[in-house]
mmCIF file of C-alpha atoms in Angstrom:
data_model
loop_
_atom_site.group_PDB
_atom_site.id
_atom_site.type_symbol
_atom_site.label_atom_id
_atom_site.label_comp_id
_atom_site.label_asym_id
_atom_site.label_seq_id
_atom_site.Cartn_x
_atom_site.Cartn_y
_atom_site.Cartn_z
ATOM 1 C CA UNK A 106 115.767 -37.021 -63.706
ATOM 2 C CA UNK A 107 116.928 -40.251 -66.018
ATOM 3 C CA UNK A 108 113.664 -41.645 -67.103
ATOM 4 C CA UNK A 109 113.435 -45.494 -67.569
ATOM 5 C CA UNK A 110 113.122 -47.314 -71.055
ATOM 6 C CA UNK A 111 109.538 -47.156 -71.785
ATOM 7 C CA UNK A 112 108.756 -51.080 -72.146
ATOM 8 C CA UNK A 113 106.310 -52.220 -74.762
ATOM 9 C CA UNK A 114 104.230 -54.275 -72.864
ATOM 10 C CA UNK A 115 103.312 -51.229 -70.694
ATOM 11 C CA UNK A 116 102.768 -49.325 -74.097
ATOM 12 C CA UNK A 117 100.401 -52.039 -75.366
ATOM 13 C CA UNK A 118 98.553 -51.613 -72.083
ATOM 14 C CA UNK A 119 98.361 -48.056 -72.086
ATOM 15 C CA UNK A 120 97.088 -47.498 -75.939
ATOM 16 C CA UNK A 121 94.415 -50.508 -75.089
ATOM 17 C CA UNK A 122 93.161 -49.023 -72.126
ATOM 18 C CA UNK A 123 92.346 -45.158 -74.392
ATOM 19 C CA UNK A 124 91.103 -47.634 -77.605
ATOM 20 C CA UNK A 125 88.752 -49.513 -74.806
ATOM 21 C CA UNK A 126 87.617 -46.848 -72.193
ATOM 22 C CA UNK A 127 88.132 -48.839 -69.438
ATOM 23 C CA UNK A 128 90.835 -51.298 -67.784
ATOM 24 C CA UNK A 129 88.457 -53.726 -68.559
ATOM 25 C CA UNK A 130 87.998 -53.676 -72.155
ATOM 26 C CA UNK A 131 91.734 -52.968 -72.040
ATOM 27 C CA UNK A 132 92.176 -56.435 -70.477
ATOM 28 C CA UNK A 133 89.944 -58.535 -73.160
ATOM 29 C CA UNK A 134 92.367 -56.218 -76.178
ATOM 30 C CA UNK A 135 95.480 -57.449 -74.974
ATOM 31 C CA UNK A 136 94.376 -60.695 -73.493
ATOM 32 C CA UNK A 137 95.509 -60.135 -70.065
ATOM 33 C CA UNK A 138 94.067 -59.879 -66.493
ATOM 34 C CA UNK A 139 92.504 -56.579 -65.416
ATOM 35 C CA UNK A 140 95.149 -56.517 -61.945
ATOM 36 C CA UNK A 141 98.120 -56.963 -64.863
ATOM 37 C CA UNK A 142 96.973 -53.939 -67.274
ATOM 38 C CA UNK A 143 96.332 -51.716 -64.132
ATOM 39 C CA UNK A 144 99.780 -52.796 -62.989
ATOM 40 C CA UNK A 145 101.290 -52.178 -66.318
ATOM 41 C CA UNK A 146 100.032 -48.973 -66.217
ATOM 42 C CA UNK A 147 101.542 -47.716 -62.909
ATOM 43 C CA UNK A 148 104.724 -49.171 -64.216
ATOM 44 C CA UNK A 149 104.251 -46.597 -67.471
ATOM 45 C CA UNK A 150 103.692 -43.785 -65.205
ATOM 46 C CA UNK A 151 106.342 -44.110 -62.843
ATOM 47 C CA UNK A 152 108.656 -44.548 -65.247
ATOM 48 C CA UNK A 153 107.205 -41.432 -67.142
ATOM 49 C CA UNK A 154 107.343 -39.580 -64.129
ATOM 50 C CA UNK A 155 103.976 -38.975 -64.488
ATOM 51 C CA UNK A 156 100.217 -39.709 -64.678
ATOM 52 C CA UNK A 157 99.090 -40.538 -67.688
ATOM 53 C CA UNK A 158 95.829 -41.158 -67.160
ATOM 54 C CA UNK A 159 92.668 -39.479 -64.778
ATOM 55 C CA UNK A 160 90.323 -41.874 -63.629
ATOM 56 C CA UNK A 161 87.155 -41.623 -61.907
ATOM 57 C CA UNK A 162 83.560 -43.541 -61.534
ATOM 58 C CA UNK A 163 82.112 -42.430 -65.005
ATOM 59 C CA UNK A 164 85.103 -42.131 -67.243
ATOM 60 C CA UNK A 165 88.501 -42.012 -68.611
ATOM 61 C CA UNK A 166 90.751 -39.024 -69.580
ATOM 62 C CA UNK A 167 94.016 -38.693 -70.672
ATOM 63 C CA UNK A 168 96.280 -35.815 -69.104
ATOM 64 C CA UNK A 169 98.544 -33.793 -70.904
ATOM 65 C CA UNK A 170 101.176 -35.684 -70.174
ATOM 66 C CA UNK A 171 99.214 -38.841 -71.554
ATOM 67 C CA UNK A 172 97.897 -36.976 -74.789
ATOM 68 C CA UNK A 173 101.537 -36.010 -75.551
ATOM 69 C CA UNK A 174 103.056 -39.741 -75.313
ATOM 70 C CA UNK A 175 99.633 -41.904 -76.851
ATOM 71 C CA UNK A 176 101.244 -41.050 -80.343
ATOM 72 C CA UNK A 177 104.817 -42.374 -79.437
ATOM 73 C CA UNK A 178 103.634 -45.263 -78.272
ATOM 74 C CA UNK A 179 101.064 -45.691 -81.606
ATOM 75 C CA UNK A 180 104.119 -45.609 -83.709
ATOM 76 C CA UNK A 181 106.163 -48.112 -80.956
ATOM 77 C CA UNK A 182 103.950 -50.347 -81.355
ATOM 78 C CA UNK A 183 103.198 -50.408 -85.057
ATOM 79 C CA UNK A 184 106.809 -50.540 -85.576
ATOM 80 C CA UNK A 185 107.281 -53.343 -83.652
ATOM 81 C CA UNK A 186 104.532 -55.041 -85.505
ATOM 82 C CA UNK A 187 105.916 -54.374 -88.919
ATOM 83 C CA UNK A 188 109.487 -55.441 -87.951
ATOM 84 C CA UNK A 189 108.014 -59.115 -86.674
ATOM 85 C CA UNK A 190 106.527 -59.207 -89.576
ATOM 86 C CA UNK A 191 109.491 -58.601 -92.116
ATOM 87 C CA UNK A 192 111.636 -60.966 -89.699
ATOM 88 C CA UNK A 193 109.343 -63.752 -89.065
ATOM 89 C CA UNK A 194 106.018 -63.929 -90.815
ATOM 90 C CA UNK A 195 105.698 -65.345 -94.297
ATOM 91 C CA UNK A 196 104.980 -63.386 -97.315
ATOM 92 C CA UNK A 197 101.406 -62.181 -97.034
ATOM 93 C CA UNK A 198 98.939 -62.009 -100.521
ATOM 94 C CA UNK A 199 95.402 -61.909 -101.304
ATOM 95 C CA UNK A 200 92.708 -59.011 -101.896
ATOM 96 C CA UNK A 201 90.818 -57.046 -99.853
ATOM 97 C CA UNK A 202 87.859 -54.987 -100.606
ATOM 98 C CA UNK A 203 88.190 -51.097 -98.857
ATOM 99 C CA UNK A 204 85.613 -48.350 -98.702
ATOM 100 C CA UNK A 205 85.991 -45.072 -97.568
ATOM 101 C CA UNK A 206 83.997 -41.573 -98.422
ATOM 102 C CA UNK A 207 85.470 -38.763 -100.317
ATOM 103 C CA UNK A 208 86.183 -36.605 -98.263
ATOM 104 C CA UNK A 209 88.668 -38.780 -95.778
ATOM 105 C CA UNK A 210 90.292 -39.850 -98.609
ATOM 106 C CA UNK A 211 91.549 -37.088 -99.639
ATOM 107 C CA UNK A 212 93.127 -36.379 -96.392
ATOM 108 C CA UNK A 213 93.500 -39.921 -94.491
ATOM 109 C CA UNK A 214 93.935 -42.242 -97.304
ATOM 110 C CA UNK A 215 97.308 -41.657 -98.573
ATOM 111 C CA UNK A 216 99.287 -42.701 -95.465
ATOM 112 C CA UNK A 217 98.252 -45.850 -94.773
ATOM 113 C CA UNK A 218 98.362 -46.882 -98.095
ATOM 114 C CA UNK A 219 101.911 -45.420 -98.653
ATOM 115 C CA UNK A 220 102.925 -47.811 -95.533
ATOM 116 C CA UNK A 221 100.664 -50.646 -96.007
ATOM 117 C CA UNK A 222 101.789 -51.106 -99.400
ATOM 118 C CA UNK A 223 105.544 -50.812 -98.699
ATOM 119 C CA UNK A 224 105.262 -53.737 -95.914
ATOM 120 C CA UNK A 225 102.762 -56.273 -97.994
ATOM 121 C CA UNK A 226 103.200 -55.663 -101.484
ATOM 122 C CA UNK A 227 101.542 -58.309 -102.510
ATOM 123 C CA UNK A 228 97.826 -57.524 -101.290
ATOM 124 C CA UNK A 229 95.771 -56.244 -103.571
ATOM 125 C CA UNK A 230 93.066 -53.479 -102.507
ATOM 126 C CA UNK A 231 90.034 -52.620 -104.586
ATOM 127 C CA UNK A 232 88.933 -48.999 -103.308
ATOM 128 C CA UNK A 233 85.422 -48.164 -103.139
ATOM 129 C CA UNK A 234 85.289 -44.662 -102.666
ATOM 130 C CA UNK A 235 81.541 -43.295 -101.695
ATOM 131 C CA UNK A 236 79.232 -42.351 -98.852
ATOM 132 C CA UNK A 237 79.002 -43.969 -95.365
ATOM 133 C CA UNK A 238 75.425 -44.621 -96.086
ATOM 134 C CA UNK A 239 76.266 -46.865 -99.014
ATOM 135 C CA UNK A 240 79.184 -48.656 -97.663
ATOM 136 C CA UNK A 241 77.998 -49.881 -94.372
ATOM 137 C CA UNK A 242 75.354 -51.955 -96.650
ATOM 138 C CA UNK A 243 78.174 -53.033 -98.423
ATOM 139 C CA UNK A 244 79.813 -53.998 -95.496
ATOM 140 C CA UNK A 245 76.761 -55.657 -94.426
ATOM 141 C CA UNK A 246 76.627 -57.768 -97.069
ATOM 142 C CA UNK A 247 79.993 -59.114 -97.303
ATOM 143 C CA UNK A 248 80.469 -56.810 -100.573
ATOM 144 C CA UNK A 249 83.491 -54.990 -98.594
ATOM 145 C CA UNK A 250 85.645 -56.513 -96.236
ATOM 146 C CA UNK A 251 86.562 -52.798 -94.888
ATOM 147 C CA UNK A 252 85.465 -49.591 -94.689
ATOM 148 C CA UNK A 253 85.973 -45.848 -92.319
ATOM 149 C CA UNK A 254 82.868 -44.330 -92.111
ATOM 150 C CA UNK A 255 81.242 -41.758 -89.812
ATOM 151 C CA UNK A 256 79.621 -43.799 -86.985
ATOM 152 C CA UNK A 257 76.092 -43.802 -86.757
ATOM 153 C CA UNK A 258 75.559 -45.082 -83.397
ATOM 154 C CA UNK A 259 77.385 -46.431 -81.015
ATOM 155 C CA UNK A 260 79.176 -49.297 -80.474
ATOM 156 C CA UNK A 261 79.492 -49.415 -84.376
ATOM 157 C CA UNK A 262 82.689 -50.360 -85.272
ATOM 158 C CA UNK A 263 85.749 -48.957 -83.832
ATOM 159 C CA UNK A 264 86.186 -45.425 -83.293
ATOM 160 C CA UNK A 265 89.419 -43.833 -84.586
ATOM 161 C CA UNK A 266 88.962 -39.769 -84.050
ATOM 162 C CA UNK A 267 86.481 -37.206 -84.311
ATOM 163 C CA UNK A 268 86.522 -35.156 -87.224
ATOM 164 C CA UNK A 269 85.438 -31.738 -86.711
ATOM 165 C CA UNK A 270 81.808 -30.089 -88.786
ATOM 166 C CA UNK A 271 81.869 -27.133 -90.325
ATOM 167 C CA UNK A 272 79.901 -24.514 -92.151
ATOM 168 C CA UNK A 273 81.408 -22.885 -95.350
ATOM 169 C CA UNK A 274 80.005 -20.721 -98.415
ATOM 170 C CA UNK A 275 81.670 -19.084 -101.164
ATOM 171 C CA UNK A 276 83.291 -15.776 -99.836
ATOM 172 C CA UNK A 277 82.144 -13.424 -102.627
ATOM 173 C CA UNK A 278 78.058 -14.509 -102.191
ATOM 174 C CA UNK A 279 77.001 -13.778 -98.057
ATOM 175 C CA UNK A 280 74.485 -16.292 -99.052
ATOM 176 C CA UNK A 281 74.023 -17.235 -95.146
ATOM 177 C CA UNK A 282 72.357 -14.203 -94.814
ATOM 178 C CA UNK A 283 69.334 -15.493 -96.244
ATOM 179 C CA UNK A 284 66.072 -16.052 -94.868
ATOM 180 C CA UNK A 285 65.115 -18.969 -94.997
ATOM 181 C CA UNK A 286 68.837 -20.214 -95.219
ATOM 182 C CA UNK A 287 69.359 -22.595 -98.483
ATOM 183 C CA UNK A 288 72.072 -25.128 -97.565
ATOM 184 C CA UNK A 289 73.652 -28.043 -99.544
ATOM 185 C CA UNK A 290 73.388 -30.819 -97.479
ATOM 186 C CA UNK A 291 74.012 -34.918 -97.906
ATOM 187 C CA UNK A 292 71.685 -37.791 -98.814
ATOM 188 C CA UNK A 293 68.627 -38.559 -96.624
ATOM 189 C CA UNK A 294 70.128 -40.933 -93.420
ATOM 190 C CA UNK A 295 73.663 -39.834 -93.879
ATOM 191 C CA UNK A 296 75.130 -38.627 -90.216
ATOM 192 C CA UNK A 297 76.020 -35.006 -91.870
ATOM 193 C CA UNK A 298 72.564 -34.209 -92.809
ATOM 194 C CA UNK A 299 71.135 -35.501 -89.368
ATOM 195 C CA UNK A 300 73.408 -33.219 -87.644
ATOM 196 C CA UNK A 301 72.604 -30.318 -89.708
ATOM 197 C CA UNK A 302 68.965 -29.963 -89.458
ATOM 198 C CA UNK A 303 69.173 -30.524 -85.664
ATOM 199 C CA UNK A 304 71.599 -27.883 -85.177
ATOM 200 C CA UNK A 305 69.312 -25.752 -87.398
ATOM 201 C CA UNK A 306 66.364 -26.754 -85.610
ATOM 202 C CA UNK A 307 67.535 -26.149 -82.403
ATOM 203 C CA UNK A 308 68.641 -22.554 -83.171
ATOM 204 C CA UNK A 309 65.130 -22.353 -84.574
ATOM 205 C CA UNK A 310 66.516 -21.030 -87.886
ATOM 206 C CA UNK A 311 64.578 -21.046 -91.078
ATOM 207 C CA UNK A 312 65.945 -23.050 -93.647
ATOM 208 C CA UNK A 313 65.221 -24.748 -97.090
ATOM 209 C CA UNK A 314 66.622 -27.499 -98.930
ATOM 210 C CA UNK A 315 68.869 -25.980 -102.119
ATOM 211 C CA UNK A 316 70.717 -28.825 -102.906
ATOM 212 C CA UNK A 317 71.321 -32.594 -101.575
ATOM 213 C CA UNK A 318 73.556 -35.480 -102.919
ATOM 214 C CA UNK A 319 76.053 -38.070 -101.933
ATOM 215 C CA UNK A 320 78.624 -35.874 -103.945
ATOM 216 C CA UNK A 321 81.186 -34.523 -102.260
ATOM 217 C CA UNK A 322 82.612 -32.274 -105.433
ATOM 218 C CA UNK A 323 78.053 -31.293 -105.780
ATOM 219 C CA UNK A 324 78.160 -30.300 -102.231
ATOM 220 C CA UNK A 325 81.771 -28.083 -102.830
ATOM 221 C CA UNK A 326 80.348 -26.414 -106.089
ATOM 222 C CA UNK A 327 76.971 -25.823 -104.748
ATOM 223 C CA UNK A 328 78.598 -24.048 -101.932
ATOM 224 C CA UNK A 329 80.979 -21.723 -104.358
ATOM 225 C CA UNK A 330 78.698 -20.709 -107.140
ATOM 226 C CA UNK A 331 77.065 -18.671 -104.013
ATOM 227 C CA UNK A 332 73.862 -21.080 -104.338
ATOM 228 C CA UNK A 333 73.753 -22.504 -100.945
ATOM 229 C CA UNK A 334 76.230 -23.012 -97.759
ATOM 230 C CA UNK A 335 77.023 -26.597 -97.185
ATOM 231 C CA UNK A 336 78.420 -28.666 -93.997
ATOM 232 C CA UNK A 337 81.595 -30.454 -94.770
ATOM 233 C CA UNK A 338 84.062 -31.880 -92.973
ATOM 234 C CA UNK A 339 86.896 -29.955 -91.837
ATOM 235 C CA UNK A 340 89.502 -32.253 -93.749
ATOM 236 C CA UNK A 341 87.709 -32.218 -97.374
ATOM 237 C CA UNK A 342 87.218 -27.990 -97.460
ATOM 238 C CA UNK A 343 88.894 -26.243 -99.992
ATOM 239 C CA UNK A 344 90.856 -23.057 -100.238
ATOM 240 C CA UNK A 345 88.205 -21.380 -102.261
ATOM 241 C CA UNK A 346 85.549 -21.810 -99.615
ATOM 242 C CA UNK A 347 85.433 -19.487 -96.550
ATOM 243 C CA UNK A 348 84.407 -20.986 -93.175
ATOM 244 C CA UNK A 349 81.614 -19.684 -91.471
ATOM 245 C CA UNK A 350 79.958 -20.088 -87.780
ATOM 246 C CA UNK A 351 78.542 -18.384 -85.064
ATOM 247 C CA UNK A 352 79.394 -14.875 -86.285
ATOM 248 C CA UNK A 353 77.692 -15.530 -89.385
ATOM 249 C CA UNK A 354 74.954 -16.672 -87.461
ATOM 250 C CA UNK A 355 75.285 -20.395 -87.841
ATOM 251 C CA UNK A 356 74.799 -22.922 -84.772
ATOM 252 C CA UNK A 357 77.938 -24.860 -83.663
ATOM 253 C CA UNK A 358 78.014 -28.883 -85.055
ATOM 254 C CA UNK A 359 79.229 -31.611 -82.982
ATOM 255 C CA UNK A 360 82.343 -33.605 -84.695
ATOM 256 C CA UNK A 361 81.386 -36.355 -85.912
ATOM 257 C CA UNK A 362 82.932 -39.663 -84.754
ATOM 258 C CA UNK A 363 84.668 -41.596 -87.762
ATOM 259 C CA UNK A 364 85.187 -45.682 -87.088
ATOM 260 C CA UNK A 365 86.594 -48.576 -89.060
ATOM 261 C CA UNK A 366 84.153 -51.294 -89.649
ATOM 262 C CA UNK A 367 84.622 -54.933 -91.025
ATOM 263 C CA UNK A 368 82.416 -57.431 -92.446
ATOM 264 C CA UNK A 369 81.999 -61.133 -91.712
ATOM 265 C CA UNK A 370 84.055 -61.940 -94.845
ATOM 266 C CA UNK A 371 86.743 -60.218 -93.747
ATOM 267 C CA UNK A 372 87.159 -62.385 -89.971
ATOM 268 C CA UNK A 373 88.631 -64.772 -92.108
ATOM 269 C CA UNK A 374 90.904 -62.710 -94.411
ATOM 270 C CA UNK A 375 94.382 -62.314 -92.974
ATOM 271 C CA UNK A 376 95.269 -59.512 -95.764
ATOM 272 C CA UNK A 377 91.990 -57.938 -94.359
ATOM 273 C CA UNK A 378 93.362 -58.116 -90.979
ATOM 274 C CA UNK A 379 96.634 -56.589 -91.564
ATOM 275 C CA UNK A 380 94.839 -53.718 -93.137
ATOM 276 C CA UNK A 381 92.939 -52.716 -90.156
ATOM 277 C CA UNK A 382 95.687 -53.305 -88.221
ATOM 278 C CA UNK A 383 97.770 -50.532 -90.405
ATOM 279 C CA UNK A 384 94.641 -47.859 -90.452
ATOM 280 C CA UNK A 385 94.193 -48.237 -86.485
ATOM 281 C CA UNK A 386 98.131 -47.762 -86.731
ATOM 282 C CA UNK A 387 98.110 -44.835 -88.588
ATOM 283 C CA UNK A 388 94.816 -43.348 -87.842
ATOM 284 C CA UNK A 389 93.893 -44.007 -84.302
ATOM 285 C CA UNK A 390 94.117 -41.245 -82.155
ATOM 286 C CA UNK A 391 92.446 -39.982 -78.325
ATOM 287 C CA UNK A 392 89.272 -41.718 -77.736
ATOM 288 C CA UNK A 393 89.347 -42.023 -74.120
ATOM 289 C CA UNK A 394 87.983 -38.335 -73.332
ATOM 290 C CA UNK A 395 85.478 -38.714 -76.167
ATOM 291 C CA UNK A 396 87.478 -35.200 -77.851
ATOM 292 C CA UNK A 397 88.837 -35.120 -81.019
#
């Protein structure tokens, strides 16, 4: 079988309809009718020689044949984008203000900088690099124009992937077989900690307080010098901390849904806008399910 050129109109249609959830919100993304994205669609499929997509009364999902090309057509897009831009759109300056917490950083920072700043070298970025629970303020506020944080509730901002909880201690101290259970856990309101103490709750498991701070690097050390056993996200955990779960006796966590959220300021920042652009670009993945 010779399989048709993929068009990027169809492409556009299909990554709008898994950002959205629905041919509707797909519609309003790429400023067409919903009868043209559904159409776009079927064009997609046939052409991929298969379905891309399951639909039914209370959701979306994507089928393994979907999952497989949403990446492809990510990068298709974005590279369309940043070719228009280095053909026809003028020399872009000006600042913008970006938050993120520690622990993505580390792990989801580094390419969409490395690309961002390759395309408009001429935007400056002041990085802001701290808790969710102190930048959505800041966001609030007009202090950032940017920021990825883990979503609190939602409709908050636009959701780019789950990241996956886990439980880790230091590998030499079986400090999770204490009674009550001390764990290292984030500031009061942070999405982390809320997730924690339910999980513990649930499981009715006994547990007291050891440690708590914004810090990422607190949260790491607290964990290794045996003191306590810590959540983290899967991305920020270290090589010198062992993972632990259900065979330790620990309840499962839910991943935690991490979106990119803008401020007022920043609706009227076009260096702003081409920075969201590049981190949906880059870090967007399936949303459609609702797995990571």
């Amino acid at each position: 079988m010779v399989m048709q050129d993929l068009q990027i109109d169809w492409l556009r249609a299909f990554v709008a309809i898994v950002d959205g959830g629905s041919l509707s919100s797909a519609a309003k993304i790429i400023h067409r009718s919903q009868a043209a994205v559904s159409m776009q669609l079927k064009k997609l499929e046939h052409a991929s020689g298969a379905a891309l997509l399951i639909r039914d009364a209370r959701r979306l999902a994507l089928t393994p044949e979907g999952r497989q090309l949403l990446p492809y057509a990510r990068r298709i897009i974005a590279t369309q984008q940043e070719a228009r831009a280095a053909l026809c759109e003028p020399s872009v300056s000006g600042h913008v203000r970006l938050g993120i917490p520690d622990d993505y950083a580390v792990s989801y920072l580094a390419p969409v900088l490395r690309t961002f700043s390759a395309q408009y070298p001429e935007i400056e970025i002041t990085l802001v690099c701290t808790q969710s629970t102190s930048l959505l303020p800041q966001i609030h506020a007009n202090e950032l124009d940017v920021a990825l944080v883990s979503q609190e509730r939602p409709g908050q901002g636009t959701v780019l992937f789950h990241e996956p909880l886990v439980w880790v201690g230091s590998p030499t101290v079986e400090t999770w077989r204490d009674d009550p259970l001390p764990i290292a856990i984030y500031e009061e309101g942070s999405v982390v900690r809320r997730v924690t103490e339910t999980a513990l709750d649930a499981q009715k498991r006994r547990y007291r307080l050891a440690y708590h701070s914004p810090s990422l690097i607190g949260q790491i050390a607290a964990a290794q010098s045996g003191l306590a056993v810590a959540v983290l996200t899967r991305c920020s955990v270290p090589d010198s901390l062992q993972l632990l779960g259900s065979r330790h006796g620990l309840p499962a966590l839910p991943p935690t849904p991490v979106a990119l959220v803008a401020s007022q300021a920043a609706e009227n920042s076009e260096a702003a806008r081409h920075l969201q652009q590049q981190i949906v670009a880059t870090l967007a993945r399936e949303t459609v399910s609702g797995r990571p």
